[in-house]
Structure formats: C-alpha cells, structure tokens
XYZ file of C-alpha atoms in Angstrom:
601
model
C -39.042 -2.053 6.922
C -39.292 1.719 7.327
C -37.670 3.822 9.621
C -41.239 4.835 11.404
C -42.090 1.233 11.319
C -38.924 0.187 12.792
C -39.165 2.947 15.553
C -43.227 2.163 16.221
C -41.880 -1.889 17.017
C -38.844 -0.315 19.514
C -41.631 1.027 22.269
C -43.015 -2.273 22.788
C -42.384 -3.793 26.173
C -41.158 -7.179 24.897
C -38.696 -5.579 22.298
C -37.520 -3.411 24.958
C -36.639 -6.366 27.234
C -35.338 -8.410 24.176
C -33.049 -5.520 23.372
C -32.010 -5.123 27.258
C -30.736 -8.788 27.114
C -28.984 -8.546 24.503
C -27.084 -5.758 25.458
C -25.707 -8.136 28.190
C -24.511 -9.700 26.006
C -22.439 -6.887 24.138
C -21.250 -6.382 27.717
C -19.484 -9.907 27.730
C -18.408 -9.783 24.505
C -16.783 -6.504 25.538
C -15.225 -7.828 27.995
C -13.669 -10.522 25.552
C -12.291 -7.919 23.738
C -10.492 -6.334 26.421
C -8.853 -9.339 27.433
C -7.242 -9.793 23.403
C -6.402 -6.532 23.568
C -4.366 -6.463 26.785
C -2.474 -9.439 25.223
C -1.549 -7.811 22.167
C 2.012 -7.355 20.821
C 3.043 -4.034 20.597
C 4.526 -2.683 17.002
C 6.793 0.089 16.769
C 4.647 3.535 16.813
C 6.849 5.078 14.493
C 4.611 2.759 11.828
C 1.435 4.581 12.984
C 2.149 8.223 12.108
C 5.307 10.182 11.009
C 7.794 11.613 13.235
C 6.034 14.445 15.357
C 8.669 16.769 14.131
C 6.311 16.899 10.980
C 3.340 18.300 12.803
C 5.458 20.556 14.897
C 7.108 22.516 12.041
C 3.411 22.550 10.457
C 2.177 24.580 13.651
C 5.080 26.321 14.387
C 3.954 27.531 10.684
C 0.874 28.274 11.095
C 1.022 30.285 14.447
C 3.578 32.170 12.559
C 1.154 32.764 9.828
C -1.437 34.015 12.128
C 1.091 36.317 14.045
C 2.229 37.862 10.457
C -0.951 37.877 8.818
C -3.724 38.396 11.661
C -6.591 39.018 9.259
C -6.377 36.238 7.170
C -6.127 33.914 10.049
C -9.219 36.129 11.382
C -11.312 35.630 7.796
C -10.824 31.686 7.569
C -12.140 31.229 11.301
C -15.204 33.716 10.242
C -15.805 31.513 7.372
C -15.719 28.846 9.562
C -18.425 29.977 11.863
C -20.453 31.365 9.229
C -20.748 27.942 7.847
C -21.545 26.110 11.229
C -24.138 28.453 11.714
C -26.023 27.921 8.717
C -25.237 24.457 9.357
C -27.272 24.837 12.393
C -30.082 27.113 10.737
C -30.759 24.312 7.759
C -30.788 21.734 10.735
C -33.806 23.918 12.432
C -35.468 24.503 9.191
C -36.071 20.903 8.771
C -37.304 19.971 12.129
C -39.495 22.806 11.246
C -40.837 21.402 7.951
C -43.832 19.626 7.520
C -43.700 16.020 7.847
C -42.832 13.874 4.863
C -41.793 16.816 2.646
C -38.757 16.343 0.942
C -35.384 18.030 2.311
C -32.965 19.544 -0.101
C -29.574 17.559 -0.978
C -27.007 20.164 0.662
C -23.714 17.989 0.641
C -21.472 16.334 -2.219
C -22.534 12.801 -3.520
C -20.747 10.714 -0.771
C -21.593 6.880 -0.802
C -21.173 6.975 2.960
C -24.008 9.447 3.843
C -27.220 7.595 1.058
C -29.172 6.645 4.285
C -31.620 8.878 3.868
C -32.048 10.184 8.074
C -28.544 12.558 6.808
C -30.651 14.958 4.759
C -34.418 14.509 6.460
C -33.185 14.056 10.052
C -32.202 17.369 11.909
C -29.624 15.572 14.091
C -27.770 13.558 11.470
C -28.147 16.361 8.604
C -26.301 18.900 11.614
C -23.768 16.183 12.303
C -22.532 15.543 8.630
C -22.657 18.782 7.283
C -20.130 19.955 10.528
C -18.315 17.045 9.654
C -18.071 18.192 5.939
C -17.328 21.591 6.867
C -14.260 20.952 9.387
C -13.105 18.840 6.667
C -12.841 20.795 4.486
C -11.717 24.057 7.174
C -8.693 21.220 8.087
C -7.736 20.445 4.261
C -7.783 24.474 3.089
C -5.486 24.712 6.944
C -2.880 22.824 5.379
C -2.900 24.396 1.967
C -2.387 27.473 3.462
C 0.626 26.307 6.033
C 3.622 28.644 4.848
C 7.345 27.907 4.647
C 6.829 23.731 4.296
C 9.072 21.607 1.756
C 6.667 20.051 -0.888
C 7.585 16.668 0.519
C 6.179 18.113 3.932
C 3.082 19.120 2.624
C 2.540 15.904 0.997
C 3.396 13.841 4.201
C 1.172 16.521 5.977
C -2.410 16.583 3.552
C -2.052 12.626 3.631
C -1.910 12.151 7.295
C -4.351 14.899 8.112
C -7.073 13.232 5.456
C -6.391 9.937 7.157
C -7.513 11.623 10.456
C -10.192 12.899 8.119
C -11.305 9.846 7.290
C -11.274 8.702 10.360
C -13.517 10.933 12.302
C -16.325 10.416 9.883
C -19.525 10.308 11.704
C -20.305 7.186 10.438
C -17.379 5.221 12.219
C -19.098 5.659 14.854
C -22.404 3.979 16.364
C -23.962 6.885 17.636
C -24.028 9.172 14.740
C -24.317 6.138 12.004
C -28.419 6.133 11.114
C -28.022 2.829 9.395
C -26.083 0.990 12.002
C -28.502 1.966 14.863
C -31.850 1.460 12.622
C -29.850 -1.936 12.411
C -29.771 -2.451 15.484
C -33.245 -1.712 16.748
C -34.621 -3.641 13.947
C -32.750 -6.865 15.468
C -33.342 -5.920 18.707
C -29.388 -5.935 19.148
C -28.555 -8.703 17.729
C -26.536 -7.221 15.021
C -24.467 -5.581 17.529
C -23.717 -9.021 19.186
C -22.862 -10.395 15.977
C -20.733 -7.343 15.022
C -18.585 -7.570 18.370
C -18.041 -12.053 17.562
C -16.792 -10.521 14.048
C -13.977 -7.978 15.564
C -13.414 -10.469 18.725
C -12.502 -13.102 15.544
C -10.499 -10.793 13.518
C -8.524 -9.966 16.773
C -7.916 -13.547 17.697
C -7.083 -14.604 14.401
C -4.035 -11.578 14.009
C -2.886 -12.011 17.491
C -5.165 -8.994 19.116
C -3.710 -6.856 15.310
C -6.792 -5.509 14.073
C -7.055 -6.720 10.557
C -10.244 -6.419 9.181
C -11.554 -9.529 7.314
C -12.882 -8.467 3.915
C -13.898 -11.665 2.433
C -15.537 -14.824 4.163
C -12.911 -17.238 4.155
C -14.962 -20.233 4.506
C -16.353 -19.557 1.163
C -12.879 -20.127 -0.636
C -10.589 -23.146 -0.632
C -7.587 -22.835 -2.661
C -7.280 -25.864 -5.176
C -10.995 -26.144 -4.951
C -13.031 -22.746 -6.293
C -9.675 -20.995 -6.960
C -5.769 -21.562 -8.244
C -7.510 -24.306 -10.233
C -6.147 -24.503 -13.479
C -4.248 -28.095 -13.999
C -0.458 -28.326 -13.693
C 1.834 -29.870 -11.272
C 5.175 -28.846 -9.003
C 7.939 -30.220 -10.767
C 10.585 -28.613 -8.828
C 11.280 -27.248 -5.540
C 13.659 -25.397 -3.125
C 13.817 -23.146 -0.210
C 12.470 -20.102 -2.143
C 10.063 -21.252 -4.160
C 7.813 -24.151 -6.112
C 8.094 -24.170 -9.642
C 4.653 -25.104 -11.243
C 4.372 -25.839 -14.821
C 0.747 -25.863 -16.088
C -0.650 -28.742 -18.397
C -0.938 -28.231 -22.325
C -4.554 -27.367 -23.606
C -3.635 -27.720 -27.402
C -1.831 -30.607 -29.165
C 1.533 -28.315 -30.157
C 2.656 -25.235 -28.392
C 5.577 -22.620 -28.951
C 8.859 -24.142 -28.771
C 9.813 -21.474 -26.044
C 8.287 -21.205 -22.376
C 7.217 -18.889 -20.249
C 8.000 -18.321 -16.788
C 5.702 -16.041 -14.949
C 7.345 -14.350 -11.697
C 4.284 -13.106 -9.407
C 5.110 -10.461 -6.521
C 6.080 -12.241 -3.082
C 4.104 -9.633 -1.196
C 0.634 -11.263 -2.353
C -0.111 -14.817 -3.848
C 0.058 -16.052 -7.250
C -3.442 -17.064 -7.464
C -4.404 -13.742 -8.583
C -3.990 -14.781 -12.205
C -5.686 -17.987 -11.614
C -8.674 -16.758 -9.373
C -11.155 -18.937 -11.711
C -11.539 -19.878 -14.714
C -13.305 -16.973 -16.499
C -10.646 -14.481 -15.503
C -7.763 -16.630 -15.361
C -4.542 -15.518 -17.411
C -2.340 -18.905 -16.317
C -5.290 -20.872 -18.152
C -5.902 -18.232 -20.907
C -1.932 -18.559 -21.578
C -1.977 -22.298 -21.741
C -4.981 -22.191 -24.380
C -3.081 -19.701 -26.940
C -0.908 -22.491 -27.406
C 2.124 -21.768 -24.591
C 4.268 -23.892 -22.369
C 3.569 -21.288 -18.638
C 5.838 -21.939 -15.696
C 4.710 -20.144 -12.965
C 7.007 -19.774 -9.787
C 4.966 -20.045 -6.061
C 6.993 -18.116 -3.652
C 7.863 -19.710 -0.003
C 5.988 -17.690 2.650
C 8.703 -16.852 4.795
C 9.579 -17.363 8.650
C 12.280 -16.385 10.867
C 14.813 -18.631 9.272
C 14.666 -16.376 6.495
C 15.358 -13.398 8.269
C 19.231 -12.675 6.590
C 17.517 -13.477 2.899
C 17.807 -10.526 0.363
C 17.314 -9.693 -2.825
C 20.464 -11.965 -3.935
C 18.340 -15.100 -2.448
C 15.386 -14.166 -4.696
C 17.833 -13.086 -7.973
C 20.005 -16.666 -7.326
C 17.365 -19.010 -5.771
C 14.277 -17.917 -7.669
C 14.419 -16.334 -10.881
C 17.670 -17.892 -12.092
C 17.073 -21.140 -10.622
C 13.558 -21.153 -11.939
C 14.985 -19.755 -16.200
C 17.643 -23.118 -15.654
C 14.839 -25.571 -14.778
C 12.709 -24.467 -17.354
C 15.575 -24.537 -19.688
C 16.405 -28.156 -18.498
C 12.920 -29.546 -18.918
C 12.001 -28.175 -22.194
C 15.372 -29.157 -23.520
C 15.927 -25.362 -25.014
C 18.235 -22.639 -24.457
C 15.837 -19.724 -23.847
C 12.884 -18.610 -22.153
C 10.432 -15.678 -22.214
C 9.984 -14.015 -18.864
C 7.294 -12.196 -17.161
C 7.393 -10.375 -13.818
C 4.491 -8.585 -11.675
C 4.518 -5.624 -9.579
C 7.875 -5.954 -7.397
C 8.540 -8.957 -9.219
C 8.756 -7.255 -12.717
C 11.266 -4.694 -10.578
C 13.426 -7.693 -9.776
C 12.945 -9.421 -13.030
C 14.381 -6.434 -14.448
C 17.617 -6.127 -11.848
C 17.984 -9.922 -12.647
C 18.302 -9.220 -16.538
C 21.006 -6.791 -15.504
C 22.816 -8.889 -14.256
C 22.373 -11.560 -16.876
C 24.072 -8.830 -19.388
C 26.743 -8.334 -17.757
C 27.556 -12.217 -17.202
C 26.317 -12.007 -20.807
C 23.829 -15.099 -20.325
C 21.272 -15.045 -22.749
C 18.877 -17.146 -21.359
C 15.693 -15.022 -21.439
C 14.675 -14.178 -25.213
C 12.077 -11.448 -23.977
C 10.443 -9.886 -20.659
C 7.035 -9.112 -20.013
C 6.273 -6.494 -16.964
C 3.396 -6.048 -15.613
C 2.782 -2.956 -13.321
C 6.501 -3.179 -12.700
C 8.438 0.395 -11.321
C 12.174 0.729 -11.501
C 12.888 4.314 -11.935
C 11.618 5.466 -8.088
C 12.619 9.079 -8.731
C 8.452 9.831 -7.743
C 7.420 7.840 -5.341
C 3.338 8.684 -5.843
C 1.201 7.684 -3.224
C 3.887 6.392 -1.500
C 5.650 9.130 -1.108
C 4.433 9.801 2.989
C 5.565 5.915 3.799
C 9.070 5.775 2.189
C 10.751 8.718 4.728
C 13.199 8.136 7.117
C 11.333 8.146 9.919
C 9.083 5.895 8.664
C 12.016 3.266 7.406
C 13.571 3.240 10.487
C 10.531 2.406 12.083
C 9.948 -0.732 9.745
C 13.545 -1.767 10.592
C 13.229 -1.368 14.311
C 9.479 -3.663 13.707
C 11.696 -6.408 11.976
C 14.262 -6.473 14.786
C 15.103 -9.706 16.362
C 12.365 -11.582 14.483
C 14.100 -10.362 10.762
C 10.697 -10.734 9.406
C 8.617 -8.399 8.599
C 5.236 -9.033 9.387
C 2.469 -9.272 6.185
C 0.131 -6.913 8.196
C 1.819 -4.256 7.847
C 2.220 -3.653 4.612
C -1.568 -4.636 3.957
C -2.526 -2.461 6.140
C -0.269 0.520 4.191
C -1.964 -0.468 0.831
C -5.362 -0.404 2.737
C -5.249 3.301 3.710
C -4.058 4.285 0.725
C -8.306 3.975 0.117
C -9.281 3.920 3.830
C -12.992 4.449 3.064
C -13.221 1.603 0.702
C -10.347 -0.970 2.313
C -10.914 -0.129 5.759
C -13.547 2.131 7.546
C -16.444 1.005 4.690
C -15.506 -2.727 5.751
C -15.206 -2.257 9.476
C -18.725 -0.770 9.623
C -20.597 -3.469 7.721
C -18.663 -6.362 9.901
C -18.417 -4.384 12.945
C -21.572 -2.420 13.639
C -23.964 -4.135 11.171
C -22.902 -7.440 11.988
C -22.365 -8.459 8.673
C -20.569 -11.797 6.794
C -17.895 -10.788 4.598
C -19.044 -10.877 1.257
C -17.941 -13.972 -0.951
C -15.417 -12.267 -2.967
C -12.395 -14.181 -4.566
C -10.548 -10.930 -5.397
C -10.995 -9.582 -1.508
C -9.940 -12.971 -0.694
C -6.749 -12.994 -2.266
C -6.097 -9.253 -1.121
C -6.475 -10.914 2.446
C -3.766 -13.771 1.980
C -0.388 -12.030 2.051
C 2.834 -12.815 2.795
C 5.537 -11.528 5.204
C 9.232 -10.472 4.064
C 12.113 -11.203 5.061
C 13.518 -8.067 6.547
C 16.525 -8.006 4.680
C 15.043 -8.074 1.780
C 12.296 -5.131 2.951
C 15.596 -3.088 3.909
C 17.252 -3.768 0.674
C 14.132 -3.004 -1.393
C 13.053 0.321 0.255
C 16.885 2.346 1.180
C 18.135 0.815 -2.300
C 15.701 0.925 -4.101
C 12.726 2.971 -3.016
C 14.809 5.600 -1.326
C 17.974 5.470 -3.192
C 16.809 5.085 -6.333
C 20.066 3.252 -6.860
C 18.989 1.386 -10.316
C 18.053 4.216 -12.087
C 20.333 6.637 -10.450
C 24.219 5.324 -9.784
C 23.650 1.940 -9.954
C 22.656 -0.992 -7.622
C 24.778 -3.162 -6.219
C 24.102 -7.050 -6.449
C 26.628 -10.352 -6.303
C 29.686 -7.571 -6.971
C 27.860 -6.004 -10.037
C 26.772 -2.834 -10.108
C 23.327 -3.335 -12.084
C 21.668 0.057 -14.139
C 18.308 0.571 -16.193
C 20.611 0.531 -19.175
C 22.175 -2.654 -19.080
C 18.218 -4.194 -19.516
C 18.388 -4.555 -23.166
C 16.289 -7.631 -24.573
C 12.986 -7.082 -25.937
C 10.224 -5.441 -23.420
C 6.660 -5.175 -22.846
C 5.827 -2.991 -20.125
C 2.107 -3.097 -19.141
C 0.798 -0.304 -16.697
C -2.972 0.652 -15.645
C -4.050 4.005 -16.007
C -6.052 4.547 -12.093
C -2.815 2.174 -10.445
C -2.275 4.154 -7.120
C 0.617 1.556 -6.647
C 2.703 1.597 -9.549
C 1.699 4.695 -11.552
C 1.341 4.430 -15.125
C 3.963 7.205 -15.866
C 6.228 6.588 -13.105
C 6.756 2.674 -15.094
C 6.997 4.662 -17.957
C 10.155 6.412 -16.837
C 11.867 3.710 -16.169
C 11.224 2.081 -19.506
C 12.330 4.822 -21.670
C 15.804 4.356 -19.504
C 16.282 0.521 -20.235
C 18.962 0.048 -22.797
C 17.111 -1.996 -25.800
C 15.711 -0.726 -28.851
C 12.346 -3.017 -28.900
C 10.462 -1.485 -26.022
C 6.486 -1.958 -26.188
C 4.823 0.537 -23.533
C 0.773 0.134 -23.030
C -1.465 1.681 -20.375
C -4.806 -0.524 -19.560
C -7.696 0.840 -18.235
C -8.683 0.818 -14.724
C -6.462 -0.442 -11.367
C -3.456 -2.436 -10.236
C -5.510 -5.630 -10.177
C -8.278 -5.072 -12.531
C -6.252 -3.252 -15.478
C -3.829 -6.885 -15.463
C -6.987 -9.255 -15.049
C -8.656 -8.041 -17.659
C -9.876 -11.263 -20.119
C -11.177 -10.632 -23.446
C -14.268 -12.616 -22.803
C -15.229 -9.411 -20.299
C -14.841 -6.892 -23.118
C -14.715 -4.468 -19.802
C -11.352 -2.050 -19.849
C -9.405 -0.708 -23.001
C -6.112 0.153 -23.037
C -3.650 2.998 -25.151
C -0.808 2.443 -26.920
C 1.658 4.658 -28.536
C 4.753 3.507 -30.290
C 6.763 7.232 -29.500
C 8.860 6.560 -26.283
C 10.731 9.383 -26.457
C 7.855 11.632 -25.639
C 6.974 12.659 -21.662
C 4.560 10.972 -20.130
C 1.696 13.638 -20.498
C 2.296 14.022 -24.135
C 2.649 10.436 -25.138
C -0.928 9.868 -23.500
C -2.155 12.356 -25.217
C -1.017 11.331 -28.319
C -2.109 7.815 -27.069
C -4.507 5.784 -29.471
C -7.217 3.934 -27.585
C -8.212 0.574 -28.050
C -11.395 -1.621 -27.392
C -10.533 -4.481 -25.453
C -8.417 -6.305 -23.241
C -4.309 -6.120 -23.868
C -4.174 -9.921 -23.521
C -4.797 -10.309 -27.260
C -2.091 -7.559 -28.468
C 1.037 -8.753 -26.263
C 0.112 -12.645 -27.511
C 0.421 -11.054 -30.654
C 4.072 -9.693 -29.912
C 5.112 -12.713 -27.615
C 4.138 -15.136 -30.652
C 7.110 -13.428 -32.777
C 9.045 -14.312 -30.013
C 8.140 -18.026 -28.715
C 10.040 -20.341 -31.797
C 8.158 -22.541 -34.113
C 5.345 -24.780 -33.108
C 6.299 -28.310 -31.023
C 4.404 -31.258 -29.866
C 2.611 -30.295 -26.501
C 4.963 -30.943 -23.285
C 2.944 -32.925 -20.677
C 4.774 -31.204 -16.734
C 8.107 -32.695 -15.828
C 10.450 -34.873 -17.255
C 12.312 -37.466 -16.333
C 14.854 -35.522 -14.070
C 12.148 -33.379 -12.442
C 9.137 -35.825 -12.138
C 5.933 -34.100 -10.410
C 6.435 -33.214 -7.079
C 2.245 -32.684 -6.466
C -0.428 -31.349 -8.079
C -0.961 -27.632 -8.275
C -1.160 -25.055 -6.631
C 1.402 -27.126 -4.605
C 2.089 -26.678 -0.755
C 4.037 -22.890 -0.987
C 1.207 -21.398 -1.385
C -1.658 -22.520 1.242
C 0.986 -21.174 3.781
C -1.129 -18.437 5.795
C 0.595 -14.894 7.341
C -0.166 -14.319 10.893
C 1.254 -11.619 12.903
C-alpha cells in the first residue's frame, strides 16, 4: 500500500473511529506498563553511565577552550548554524517542488532512514538532516575537548555516541515515517500490539527492559537446536559433562574436551545440524566431550575462578581420562573459557601434570594490556558499580552484561530491535543465533570480581602474575602445543589483542589464524557454507599489523586446517567409544538439565 493510499483510507469516518478505539486501548496498556515499572528493582546507577566526574572535566575543558580560544569556539557554532539553515532551505525547496519529482539523496547511506518520506517529505527530510548535523557538531565537540587523558576521550566519544544513538529520530513515534504509516495502515493496531510486546519483555525481566530479539516459542532446546546425540555421563555442582555419540566405526585414541564460555550457552556450536561444530567434530572421526556449565544462583555467590579451574576443567580432563581409559586429552576453550583454559594449563605446569596433549582457543584474550571496546566498561567507577549490583545477592545478574555487549552495536542489538517490536508491533524473527544471544547466564560475583580487577584491570597473567590455589600462574608457563583462533571484525576479543597474548605463552608450537567476519560467525563457520576465509602466517614474532599484512589468505572455513593439526595430535585410530562406561553410566540424554536453566533478573 502506498503512502497516498494509506493517507486517502485515514479520512474515512469509520477508520477514524476504529483508530479512536484503539487508542483506548494503548491507554490501558499504558497504564499496565506503569504499574511494572513502579515495581521494578532498582540497579546501581553507576552501571548506567560513568562517574559524572568524566563529563565535568570534559566541560570544565571545553569552557576553558572557548575562554582561550574565542574564535574557534565562535567558527564551529557558525558552522553549526550555517548548516541548520540550509537544512531548513533544502526542507522548503522540496515542499516547493512539484509533486512526484524526485528529491536529491543529501545524507550518508544509513539503513535507519530507507523509508522514503526522509528525503521527499519536508518534515522528516528537516528532522534527520538536524539530527545528522548535531551529530556530527557533538562528535567533532569532543575531538576538539583539550587537556583529556586518551582513556578520557575514549570513555567520553563512547558515551556521547551512545546518547547519539539514542536520540535518533527514529526511536521515537513521532518523527519515525514507517512506524506511524504503520500505524494508520492498521488503524492502531500495531501500536496495541507493540505496547503487549514491551509490557511482556518487562514482565518477563522483572520490569528490566530486555528487549526480546528472537521469538522464543519458535525454539525448544533438544528439539530444533543442541540436537546432536550424546548423553551426560557425569555431573557435579559446576557443570554436566556430555560426551557426544561416535559417527564413524574408529576414532582417535585421544578426546576432546570442549570448554564453552559460562557467560552464554553451549549450544552455540550445536545450533543445528548444518552449522554444528560438536556434530562436525564427531564425523572427522573424534571422541568430543563437551562441558554444560551450571547456571548459577545465590548459593554460588563465594564461587571463583578456583571453583571453575578445580570443579570444571580439571574435574572434567580426569573424567575424560577415566572413561577413555588414556592418560591425555586435547583441550579446547571459547571466549572467557579459552582465558581460563589457559590459567588452568598454568597451573598444570607447575604441578607438572601432563594431562592435556594440546589446547585449542577460540576467540580467547589473556594479555588485557588493550582493553578495545571495552575499554569505557572496565574503569573504576564502573567496577565498583558492578560490585555494589552483586551485593548481598553475590550474583551478578545475566542482564547486565547482555545488555553491555548489546550497546557495544546499539543500532543493530538494541534501538533497530526495540522499534520493530515496540512501535511496529512486530514478532521477533525466528532466529536460532538471536535466540541463543538471548539465553545467558548470570555469574557468580566472585568470580565477576576476580575476572575483571585480576584480570581485566590488572592484567595480572600477562603482567606479574596471577594468583590461583598458592601459584602464581604467567603467560609463560602455557607451554603445550596451541592453536589460537581469532576473527578479524571480533569487537569482543580483538584479533590482535589474542595475538599478544599468544606470542607471550611459553611453547614453541604456537598456530595463530584470523577468520573472517565476527565473534560468533568467524567460529561457526562450516565448510559446507564456503562463506568466510581466514589468514594465516607462521611468523609470530612479527607485530600484529605486520604479520597481517604479511598474512596469506585462504578460501574457506578454518575447521578443515586445525583438524588437520589436531589429527597429528589425537593417537592412532581405536574402535568407536559408545558415552559412558561402566563407572559413569549415562546420567540423561543430551543437552542434559544444566543447560535449559533460564536467567531472570
């Protein structure tokens, strides 16, 4: 339907009343939401925005800037107007064209503004290109703010986008063309159906707004995903131990145990079958353990990193060990789960057990020296806001950090979601990947403490050593044979930050490959997609700049290449081992029970 035919079937009287009642409706529905909200639980502030010490020394700054230097104060604010102005003049000149004739594209590409009322409607062309403008008047602002610390400026450009981002005329009903010719065209109804969406989201994160991005109902895990056949064949407080069923009739005499992060859910490398690296593993010919973290409560609150070291990854090499009836294992470990994987190792050299023959990381940082993206989240103020959240509960909640990752791409995780749910009244789209972004976890806060002063903040691994069970663990002491895999667009774990910290581990077989594309997308990558390549380049030594540039580039997944190196590694070929044994008989089926466990906050 066309805009004019959409606005011709608004003036009749019976759309008019149609639309009348159900704005009623919005009315009670807003009423609903009033009532979650005023039973909300407050978080601490300090996890909204940084310390407001931040902004003061930025405009203490700045109106010492304008006091020293008048004129160049004077010449951005005449830039400024000049550009509203003619913001204002191209606004008259096409309510002064003829009708129909095509307006000129005046603005960036920018997937928010394609309806096209921003360029051929007066009001909306005005609104966004003032809204493009005082972005950019605000970014070139903080550019120019004298005497700041780099780390200041950093904190400052991030927040100051985010309130960027968040004044976009589109987040708003008003000045969004394609939320309003929504709503006339259902005579309201999408509004209704926008306000059940956010009254659902609130109920569902105790009044927290945490916008759904997949429809749940579409997804049952053990049904359409985590489906690949295996079975729990151990158990304790920190985890299930799952090993998968044999595809071939002899496999490698050594097993793998897979250690996924405890932030997010295992699944993600068993989504379905097509892009599934558990099942892809089990059909080159491998015995795969994979561990299923617990999803943890209050009664975990004084749990740590020593819990996850002792209880999970140690327990989890011994069990393997036992039920396989050999004395080594390979190991892989994702995200901050290739982080701990690699503090565990440390600590397996110095109590010289050689239980793991070879380690796998996947996205993994242990040198925190740069902290990327990160960087405006991991300050004191910041910390000590997190620790003041986890308080008497000692957990903190899974929200939280999803909602940090989220902003890190507001438009895409956040705002561009919020509008199609909210205002359009859309169903979240039936997306297994969005899904499984959705179903985190919560940390223990000891843990959460442990991980961001040691590690995050103190860089103690890389830098002086951290200290675990009376050890005092370095990058050095990780010397067995490593495969680091990064992806070159990660905003999480960046490619050359992981780099770093390889180049500092202490062994002299250290495999270092960058995959195309993201944190999620550059790991799941299956052959059968032929989709992302990935660069590799045997010179370590090198800086991270240089050894990308003298980076060859292959077609192709990874998944083929590190079989290739993990084969060398894996023994001689042995009959196919069916899960469990008779000390460890099948506890269930997998996924097992760890991981249906939901986060609320």
């Amino acid at each position: 339907m066309t805009t004019s035919e959409t606005l011709d079937l608004s003036t009749s009287p019976e759309h008019i009343e149609r639309l009348k009642e159900n704005m009623e409706k919005v009315d009670s529905l807003s009423r609903k939401l009033v009532e979650i909200m005023s039973t909300k639980k407050q978080h601490h502030p300090g996890l909204d925005a940084p310390n407001h010490e931040l902004f003061a020394r930025a405009a203490t700054s700045y109106w010492a800037e304008m006091l020293q230097n008048p004129a160049k104060m004077m010449e951005q604010q005449v830039e400024f107007w000049g550009k509203s102005v003619l913001n204002f003049a191209e606004a008259q000149k096409i309510l002064a064209a003829q009708e129909g004739k095509e307006a000129l594209e005046t603005s960036p590409s920018d997937r928010r503004f394609t309806n096209p009322m921003w360029e051929k409607n007066p009001y909306f062309n005005y609104i966004k290109q003032q809204y493009l403008t005082n972005s950019e008047i605000i970014r070139m602002a903080v550019e120019e703010v004298a005497d700041l610390e780099p780390l200041d400026r950093q904190r400052l450009s991030y927040f100051s986008d985010q309130i960027i981002h968040m004044m976009a005329p589109t987040n708003f009903l008003p000045t969004n063309p394609d939320a309003l010719e929504k709503a006339l065209e259902t005579e309201g109804q999408s509004l209704i159906d926008g306000l059940q969406n956010l009254v659902a989201d609130l109920e569902a994160n105790n009044g927290e707004l945490v916008v759904r991005l997949a429809d749940e109902s579409a997804f049952e895990i053990g049904r359409n995903i985590a489906t690949t056949p295996g079975e729990v064949v151990y158990r304790n407080r920190m985890m299930e131990l799952i090993q998968y069923r044999p595809t071939t009739e002899t496999v490698h005499e050594t097993p793998i145990v897979l250690f996924p992060p405890w932030i997010n859910k295992f699944y993600i490398l068993d989504l379905k079958a097509q892009n599934s690296l558990i099942k892809w593993v089990t059909e080159q010919g491998y015995t795969l353990f994979v561990v299923s973290w617990i999803n943890p409560n209050g009664d975990y609150a004084d749990v740590g990193m020593e819990e996850y070291i002792e209880e999970g990854f140690l327990t989890a090499f011994e069990k393997a060990k036992e039920i396989c009836g050999v004395k080594q294992v390979n190991a892989i470990g994702y995200c901050i789960a290739g982080t701990t994987l690699s503090l565990t190792l440390a600590l397996m050299k110095k109590r010289g057990d050689k239980s793991v023959k070879s380690a796998t990381l996947f996205t993994a940082l242990t040198d925190f020296s740069d902290q990327g993206d990160f960087t405006p989240f991991l300050q004191n103020d910041f910390v000590d806001a997190i620790e003041a959240e986890i308080g008497e509960d000692g957990i903190l909640p899974s929200y939280i950090m999803a909602r940090t990752f989220s902003y890190l791409r507001s438009n895409d995780l956040v705002y561009g979601p919020a509008i199609r749910s909210y205002m359009m009244g859309q169903t979240p789209p039936a997306f297994d990947l969005l899904y499984w972004n959705g179903d985190g976890a919560n940390l223990p806060g000891k843990m959460a403490v442990q991980y961001l002063r040691g590690l995050c903040q103190g860089n103690a691994f890389a830098d002086g050593g951290f200290e675990v069970f009376g050890e005092t663990l370095h990058l050095r002491d990780v010397d067995i044979p490593v495969m680091a895999v990064t992806c070159e667009t990660d905003h999480i774990a960046r490619w050359s930050d992981c780099y770093r910290g390889v180049q500092q581990m202490g062994g002299r077989s250290k495999t270092f490959i960058v995959s195309q594309s993201g944190h999620i997308a550059g790991i799941v990558n299956p052959p059968s997609r032929d989709k992302y390549g990935h660069y590799t380049n045997a010179d370590l030594k090198l800086d991270a700049p240089d050894w990308m540039a003298g980076a060859t580039f292959n077609e192709g997944s990874w998944w083929p290449r590190w079989e290739s190196w993990l084969k060398k590694r894996s023994g001689k070929q042995v009959p196919a081992r069916e899960p469990g044994d008779s000390g460890y008989p099948a506890l269930e089926q997998a996924p097992g029970s760890y991981v249906r466990a939901r986060a609320r906050s």
